[in-house]
Short mmCIF file of C-alpha atoms and ligand atoms in Angstrom, two decimals:
data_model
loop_
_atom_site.label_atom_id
_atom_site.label_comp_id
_atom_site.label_asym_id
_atom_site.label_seq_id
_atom_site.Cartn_x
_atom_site.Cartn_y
_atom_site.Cartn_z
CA UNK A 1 -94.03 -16.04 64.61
CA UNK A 2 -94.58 -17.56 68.32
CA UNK A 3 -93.35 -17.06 71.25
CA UNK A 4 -91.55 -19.29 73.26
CA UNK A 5 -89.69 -17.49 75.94
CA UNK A 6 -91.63 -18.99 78.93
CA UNK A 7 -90.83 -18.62 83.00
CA UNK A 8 -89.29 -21.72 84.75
CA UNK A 9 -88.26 -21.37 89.10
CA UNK A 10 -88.69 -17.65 88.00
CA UNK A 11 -86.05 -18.07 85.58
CA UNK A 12 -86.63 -16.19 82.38
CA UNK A 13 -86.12 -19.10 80.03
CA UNK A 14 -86.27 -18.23 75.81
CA UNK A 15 -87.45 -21.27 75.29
CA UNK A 16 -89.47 -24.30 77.97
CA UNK A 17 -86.41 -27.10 76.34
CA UNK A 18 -83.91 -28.19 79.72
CA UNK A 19 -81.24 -29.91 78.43
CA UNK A 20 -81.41 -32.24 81.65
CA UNK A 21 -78.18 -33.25 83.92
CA UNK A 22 -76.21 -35.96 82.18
CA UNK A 23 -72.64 -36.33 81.01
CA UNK A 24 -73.93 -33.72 78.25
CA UNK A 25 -73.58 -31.14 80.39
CA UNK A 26 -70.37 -31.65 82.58
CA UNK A 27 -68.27 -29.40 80.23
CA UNK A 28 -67.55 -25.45 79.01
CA UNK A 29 -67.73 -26.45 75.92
CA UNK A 30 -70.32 -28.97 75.80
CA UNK A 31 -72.86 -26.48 77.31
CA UNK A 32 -71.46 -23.72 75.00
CA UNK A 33 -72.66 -26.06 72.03
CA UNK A 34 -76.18 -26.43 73.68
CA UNK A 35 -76.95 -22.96 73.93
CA UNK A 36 -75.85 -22.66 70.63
CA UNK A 37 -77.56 -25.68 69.25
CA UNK A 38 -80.93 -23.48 70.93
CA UNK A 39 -81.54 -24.97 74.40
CA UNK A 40 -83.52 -22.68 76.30
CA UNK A 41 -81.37 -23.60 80.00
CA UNK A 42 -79.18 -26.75 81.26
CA UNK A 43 -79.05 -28.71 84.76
CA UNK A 44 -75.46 -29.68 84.97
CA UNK A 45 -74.63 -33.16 85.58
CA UNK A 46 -75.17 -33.90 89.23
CA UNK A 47 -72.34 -33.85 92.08
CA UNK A 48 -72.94 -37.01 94.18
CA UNK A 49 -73.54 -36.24 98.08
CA UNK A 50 -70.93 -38.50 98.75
CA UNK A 51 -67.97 -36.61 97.39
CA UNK A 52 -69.25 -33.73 99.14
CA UNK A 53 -69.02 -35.91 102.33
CA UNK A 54 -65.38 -37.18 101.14
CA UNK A 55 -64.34 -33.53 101.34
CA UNK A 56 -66.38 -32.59 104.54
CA UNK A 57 -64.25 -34.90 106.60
CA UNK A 58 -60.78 -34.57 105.00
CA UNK A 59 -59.48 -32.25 107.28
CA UNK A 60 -59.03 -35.09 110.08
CA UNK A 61 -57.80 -37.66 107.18
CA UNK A 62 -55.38 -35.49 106.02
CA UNK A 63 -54.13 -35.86 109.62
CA UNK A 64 -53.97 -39.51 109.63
CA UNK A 65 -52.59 -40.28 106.43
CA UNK A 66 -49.87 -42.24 106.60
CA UNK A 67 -48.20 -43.53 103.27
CA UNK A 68 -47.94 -47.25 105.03
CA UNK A 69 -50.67 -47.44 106.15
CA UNK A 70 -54.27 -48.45 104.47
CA UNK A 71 -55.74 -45.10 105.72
CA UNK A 72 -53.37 -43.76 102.62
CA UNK A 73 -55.67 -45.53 100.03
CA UNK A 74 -58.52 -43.81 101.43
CA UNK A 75 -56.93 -40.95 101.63
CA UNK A 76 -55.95 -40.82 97.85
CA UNK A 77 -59.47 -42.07 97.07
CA UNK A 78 -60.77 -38.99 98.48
CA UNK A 79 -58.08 -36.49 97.12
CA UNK A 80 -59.39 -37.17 93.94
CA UNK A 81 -62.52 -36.97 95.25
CA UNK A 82 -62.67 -33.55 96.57
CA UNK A 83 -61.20 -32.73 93.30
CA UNK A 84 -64.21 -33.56 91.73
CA UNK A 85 -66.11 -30.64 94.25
CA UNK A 86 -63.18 -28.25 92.99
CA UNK A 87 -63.82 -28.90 89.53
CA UNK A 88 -67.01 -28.56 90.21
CA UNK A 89 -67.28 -25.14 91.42
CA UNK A 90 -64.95 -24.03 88.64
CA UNK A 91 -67.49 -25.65 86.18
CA UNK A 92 -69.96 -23.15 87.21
CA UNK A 93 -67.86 -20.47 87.78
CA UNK A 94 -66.39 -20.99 84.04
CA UNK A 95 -69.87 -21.60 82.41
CA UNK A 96 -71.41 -19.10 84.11
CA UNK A 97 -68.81 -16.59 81.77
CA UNK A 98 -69.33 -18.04 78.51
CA UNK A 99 -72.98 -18.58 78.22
CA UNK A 100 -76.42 -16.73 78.62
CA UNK A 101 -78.64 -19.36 79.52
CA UNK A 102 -79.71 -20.67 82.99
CA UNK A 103 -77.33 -23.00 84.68
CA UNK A 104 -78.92 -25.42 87.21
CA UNK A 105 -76.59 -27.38 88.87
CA UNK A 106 -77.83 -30.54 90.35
CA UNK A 107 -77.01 -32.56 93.80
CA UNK A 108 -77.38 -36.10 93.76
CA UNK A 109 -78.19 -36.73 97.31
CA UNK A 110 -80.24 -39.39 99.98
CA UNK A 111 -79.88 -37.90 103.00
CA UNK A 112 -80.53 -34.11 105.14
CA UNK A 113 -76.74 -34.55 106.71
CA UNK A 114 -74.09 -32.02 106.82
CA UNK A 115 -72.90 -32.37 102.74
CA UNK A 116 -76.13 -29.52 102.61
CA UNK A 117 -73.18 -26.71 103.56
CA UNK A 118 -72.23 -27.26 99.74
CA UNK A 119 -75.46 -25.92 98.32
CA UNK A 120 -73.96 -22.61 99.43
CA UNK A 121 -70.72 -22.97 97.77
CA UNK A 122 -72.97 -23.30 94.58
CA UNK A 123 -74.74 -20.63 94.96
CA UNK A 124 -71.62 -18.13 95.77
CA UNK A 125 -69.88 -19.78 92.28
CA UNK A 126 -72.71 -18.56 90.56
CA UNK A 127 -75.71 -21.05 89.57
CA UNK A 128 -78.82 -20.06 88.52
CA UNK A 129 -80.90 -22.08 90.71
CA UNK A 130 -80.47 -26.02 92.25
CA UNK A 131 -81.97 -29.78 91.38
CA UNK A 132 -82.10 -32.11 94.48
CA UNK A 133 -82.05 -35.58 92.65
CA UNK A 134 -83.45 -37.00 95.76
CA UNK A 135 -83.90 -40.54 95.78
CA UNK A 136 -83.55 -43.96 97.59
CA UNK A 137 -85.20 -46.92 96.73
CA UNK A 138 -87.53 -47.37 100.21
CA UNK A 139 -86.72 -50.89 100.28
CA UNK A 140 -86.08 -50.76 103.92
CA UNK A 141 -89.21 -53.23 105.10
CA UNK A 142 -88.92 -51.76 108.51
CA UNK A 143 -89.73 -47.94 107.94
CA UNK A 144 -92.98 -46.67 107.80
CA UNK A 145 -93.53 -44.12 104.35
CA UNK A 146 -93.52 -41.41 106.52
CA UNK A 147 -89.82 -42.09 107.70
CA UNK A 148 -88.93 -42.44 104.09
CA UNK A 149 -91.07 -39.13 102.96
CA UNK A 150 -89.79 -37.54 105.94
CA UNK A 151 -85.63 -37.31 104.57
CA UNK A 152 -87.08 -35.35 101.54
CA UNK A 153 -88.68 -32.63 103.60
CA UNK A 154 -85.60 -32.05 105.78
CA UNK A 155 -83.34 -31.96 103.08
CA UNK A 156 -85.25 -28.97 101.85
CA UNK A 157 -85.18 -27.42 104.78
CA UNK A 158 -81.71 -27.94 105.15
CA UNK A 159 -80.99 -26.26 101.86
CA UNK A 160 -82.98 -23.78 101.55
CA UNK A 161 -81.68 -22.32 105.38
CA UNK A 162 -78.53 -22.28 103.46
CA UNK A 163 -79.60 -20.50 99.94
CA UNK A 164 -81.86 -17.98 98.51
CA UNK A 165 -81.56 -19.22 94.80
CA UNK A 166 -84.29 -21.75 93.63
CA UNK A 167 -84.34 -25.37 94.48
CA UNK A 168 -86.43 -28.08 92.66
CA UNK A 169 -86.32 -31.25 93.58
CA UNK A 170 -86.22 -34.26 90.93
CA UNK A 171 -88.28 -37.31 92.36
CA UNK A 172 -89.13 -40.80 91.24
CA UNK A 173 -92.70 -42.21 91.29
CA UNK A 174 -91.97 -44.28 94.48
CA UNK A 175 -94.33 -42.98 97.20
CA UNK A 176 -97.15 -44.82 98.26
CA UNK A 177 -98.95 -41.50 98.19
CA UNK A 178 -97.89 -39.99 95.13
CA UNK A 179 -100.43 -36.86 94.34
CA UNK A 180 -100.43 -36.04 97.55
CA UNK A 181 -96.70 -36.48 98.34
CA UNK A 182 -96.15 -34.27 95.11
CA UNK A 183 -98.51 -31.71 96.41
CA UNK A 184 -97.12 -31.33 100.27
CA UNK A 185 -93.75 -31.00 98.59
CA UNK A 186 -95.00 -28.06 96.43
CA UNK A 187 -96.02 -26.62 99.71
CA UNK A 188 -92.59 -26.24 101.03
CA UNK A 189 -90.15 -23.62 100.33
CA UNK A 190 -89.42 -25.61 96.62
CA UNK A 191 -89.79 -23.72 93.48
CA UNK A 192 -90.17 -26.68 91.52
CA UNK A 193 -90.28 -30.25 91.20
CA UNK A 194 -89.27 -32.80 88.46
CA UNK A 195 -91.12 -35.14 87.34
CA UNK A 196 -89.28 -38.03 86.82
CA UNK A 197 -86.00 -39.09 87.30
CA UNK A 198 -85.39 -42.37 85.74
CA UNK A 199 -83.07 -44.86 87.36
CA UNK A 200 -80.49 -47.56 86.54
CA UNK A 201 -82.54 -50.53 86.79
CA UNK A 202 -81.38 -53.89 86.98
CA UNK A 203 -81.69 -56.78 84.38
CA UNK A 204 -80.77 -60.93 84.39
CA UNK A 205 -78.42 -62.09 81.94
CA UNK A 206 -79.54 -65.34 82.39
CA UNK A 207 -76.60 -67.08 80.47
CA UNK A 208 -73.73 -66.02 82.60
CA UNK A 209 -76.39 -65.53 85.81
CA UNK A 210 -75.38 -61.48 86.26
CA UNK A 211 -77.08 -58.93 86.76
CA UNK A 212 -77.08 -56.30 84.47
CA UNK A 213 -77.75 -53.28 83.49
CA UNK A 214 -81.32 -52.37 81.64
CA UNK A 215 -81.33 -50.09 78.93
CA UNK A 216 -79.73 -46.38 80.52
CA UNK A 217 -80.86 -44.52 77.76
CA UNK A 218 -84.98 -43.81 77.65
CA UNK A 219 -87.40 -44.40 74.88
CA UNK A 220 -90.38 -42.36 73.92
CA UNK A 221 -92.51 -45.43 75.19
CA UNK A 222 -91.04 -44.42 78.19
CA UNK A 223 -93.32 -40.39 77.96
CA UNK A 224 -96.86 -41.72 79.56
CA UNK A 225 -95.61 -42.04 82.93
CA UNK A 226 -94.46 -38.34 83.50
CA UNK A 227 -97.33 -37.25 80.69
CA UNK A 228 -99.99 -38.75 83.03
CA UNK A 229 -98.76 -37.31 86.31
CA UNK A 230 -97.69 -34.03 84.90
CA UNK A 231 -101.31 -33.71 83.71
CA UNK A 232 -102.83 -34.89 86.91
CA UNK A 233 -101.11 -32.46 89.59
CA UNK A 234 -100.24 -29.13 87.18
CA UNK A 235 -102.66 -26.59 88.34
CA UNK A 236 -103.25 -28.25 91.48
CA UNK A 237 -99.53 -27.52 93.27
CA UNK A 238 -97.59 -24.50 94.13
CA UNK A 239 -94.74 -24.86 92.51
CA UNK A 240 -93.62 -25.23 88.82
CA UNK A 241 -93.22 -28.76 86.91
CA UNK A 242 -89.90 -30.03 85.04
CA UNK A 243 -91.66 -32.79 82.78
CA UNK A 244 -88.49 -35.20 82.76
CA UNK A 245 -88.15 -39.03 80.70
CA UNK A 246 -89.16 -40.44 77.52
CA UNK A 247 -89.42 -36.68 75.59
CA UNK A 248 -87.87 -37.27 72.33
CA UNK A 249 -89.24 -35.14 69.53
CA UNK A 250 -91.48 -32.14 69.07
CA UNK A 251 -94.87 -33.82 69.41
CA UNK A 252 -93.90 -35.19 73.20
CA UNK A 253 -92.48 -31.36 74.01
CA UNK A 254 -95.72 -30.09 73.13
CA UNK A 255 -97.44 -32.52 74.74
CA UNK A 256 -95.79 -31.81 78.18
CA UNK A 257 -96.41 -28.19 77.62
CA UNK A 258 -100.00 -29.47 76.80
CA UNK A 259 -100.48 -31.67 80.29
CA UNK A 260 -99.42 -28.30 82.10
CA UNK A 261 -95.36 -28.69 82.59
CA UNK A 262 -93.50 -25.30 83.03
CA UNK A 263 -89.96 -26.47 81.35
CA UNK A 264 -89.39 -29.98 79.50
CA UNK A 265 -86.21 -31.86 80.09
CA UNK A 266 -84.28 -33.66 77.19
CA UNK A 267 -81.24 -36.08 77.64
CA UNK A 268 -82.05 -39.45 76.19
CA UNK A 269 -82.85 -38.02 72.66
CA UNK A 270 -80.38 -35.95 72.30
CA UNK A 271 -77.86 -39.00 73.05
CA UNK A 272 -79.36 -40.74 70.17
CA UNK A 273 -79.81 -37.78 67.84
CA UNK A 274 -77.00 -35.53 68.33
CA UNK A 275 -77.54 -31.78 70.36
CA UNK A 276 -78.66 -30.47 66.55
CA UNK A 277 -82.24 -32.42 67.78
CA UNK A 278 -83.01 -29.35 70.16
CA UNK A 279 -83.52 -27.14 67.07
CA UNK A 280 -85.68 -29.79 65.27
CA UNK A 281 -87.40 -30.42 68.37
CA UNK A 282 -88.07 -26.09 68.78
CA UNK A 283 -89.06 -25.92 64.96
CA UNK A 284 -92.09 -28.64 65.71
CA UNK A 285 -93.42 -27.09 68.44
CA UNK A 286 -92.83 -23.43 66.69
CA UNK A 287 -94.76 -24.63 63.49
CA UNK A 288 -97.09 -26.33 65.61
CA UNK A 289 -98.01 -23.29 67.89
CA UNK A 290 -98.62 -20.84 64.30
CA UNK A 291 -100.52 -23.77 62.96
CA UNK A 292 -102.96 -23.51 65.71
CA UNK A 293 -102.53 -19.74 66.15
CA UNK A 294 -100.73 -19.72 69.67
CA UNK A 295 -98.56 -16.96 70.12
CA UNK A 296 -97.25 -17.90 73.36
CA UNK A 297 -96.43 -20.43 75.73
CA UNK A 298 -98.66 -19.27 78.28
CA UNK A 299 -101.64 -19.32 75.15
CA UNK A 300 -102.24 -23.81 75.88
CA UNK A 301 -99.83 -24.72 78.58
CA UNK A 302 -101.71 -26.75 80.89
CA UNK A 303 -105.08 -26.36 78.75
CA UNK A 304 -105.21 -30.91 78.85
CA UNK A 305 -103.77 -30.90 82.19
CA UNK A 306 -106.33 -32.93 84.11
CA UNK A 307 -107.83 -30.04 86.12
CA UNK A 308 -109.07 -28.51 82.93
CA UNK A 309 -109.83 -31.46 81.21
CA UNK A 310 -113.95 -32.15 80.76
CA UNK A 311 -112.75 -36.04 81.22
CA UNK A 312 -110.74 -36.33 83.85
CA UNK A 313 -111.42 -39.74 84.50
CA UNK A 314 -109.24 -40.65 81.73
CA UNK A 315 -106.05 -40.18 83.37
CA UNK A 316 -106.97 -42.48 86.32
CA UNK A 317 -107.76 -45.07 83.96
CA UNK A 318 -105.55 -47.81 84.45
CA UNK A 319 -107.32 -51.11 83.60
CA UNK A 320 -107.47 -51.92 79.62
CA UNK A 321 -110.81 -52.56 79.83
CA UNK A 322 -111.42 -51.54 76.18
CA UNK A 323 -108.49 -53.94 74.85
CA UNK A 324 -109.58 -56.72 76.69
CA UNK A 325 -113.21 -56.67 75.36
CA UNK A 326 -111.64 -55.78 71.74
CA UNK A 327 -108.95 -58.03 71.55
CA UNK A 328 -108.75 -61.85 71.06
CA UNK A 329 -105.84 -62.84 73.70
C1 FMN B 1 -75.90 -40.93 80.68
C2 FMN B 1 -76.85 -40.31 81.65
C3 FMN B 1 -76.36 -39.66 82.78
C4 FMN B 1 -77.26 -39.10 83.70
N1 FMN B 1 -76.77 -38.46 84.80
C5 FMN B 1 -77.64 -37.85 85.67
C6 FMN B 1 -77.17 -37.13 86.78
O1 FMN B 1 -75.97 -37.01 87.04
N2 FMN B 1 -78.09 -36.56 87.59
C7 FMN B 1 -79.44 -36.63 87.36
O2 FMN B 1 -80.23 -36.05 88.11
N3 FMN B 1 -79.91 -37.33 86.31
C8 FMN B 1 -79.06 -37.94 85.46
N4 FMN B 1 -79.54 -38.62 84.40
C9 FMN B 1 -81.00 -38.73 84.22
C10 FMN B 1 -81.50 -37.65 83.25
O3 FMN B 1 -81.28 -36.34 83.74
C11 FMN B 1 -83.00 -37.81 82.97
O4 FMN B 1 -83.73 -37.59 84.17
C12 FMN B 1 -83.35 -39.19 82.44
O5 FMN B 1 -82.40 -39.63 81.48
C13 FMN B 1 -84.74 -39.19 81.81
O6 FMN B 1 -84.82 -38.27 80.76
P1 FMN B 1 -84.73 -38.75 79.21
O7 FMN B 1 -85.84 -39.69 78.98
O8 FMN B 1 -84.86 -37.47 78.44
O9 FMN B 1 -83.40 -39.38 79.05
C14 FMN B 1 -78.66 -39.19 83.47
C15 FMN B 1 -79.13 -39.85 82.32
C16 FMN B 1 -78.25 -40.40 81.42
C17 FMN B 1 -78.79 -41.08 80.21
#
């Protein structure tokens, strides 16, 4: 029977499936039913860096406010705000008592500023370890990539001043340097790094002339992205890999393992197929792992990943040479 208790941030994991942060895992209960249903730990849905701010200044609001006065509005606004960051605590501190599993909460954050003082109160309620999801679209014609790269080192610095649990930091594919951004990054005081978050992106409805939403939930067209650059920088960085978007069933879990990822994160599938997936999902790569007489984890991950592959060329090919000579367009 395999194995599938794996490492992950040096978190003893029983098995490499993340249920990843979504509103799946912003409840007791909800995360009670995921360990159940088999997931092997859970990043809790993220707090924005905003609310944290919201709270961070409330002192001198709380000051001002003035029922007739606009300052009020605010001032409710951010009440229920820095609610939120109660609640938030709470939800670790009351999830940390009812299940076994790693709990990762996350911080959705663009900036090094002062909200960083609230990766401590995390820590003291009793996570596991934290996810940065760092990102800003560097749309800004004006800065240079190195001012943009620049906000995601300090903001580890700033944390991890402030913490001694493990931080990974979730990052899109928007760096005009990617391999090597990824690999500086894994140089810092990080103990992992996801790879990828995946974004609201925006769509025409060109009927009523709106824009829209795209599709928020993944599909498993959406897997060669992360596959590819999973593959390309495991072995190569010093720090473990989250394989994050487009996972959906066994064969994509054990292809991630494959391409060299430490953990796999699920959210999109389990949407669409209930939480019972995680078990089918477990089962595959369980049957696949005796099938090819694997007893652990450790046995293949990272055996494709590009540093061990004898073609390594084929995950820098990005022209479709082949279809274009094959097919009649
Ligand atoms: C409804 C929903 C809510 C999400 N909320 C968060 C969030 O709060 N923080 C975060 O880092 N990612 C969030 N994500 C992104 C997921 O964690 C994940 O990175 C993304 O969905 C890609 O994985 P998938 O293909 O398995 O869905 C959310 C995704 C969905 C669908």
């Amino acid at each position: 029977m395999a194995n599938l208790t794996t490492k992950y941030l040096g978190l003893e994991l029983r098995n490499p499936l993340i249920v990843g942060s979504s509103g799946l895992t912003n409840s007791v209960e909800d995360i009670k039913d995921l360990e159940r249903k088999g997931a092997g730990a859970i990043v809790l849905k993220s707090i924005f860096e905003e609310e944290i701010m919201l709270e961070f200044k409330s002192v001198i609001k709380e000051v001002e406010a003035d029922e007739n006065n606009l300052e009020y509005y605010d001032y409710f606004d951010y009440k229920i705000k820095a609610d939120n960051i109660k609640r938030y605590i709470k939800l670790i501190e009351d999830v940390k008592k009812e299940v076994n599993i790693p709990v990762i909460a996350s911080i959705n954050c663009v900036t090094a500023q002062e909200w960083t003082f609230f990766a401590k109160k995390i820590q003291d309620a009793g996570a596991d370890a934290i996810e940065l999801n760092a990102f800003f679209l560097p749309t800004d014609c004006s800065k240079t990539s190195q001012e943009n790269e620049k906000i995601y080192f300090d903001l580890i610095n700033s944390v991890s001043k402030l913490v001694t649990i493990p931080v990974s930091l979730k990052i899109s594919y928007y760096f005009s340097n990617l391999a090597r951004m990824i690999k500086t990054l894994s140089e810092t005081t990080v103990s992992g790094i996801v790879l990828f978050n995946r974004f609201y992106s925006p769509d025409f409805d060109i009927d009523n002339k709106k824009v829209i939403s795209t599709h928020v939930l993944s599909s498993e067209n959406d897997l060669p992205i992360s596959l590819r650059w999973v593959a390309i920088m495991a072995e190569r960085i010093n720090c473990d890999i989250s394989a994050s978007t487009g996972v959906h069933d066994g064969k994509a879990l054990i292809k991630q393992l494959l391409a060299g990822a430490d953990s796999v994160q699920v959210v999109s599938a389990l949407y669409k197929n209930g939480t019972s997936h995680i078990g089918t999902m477990l089962k595959e790569l369980e049957v696949w792992m005796d099938k090819n007489g694997y007893k652990t984890i450790a046995d293949f991950k990272g055996s494709m990943s590009q540093a061990k592959s004898n073609n390594p060329a084929a995950f820098e090919r990005v022209q479709f040479m082949k279809y274009f000579g094959e097919m009649k367009l």
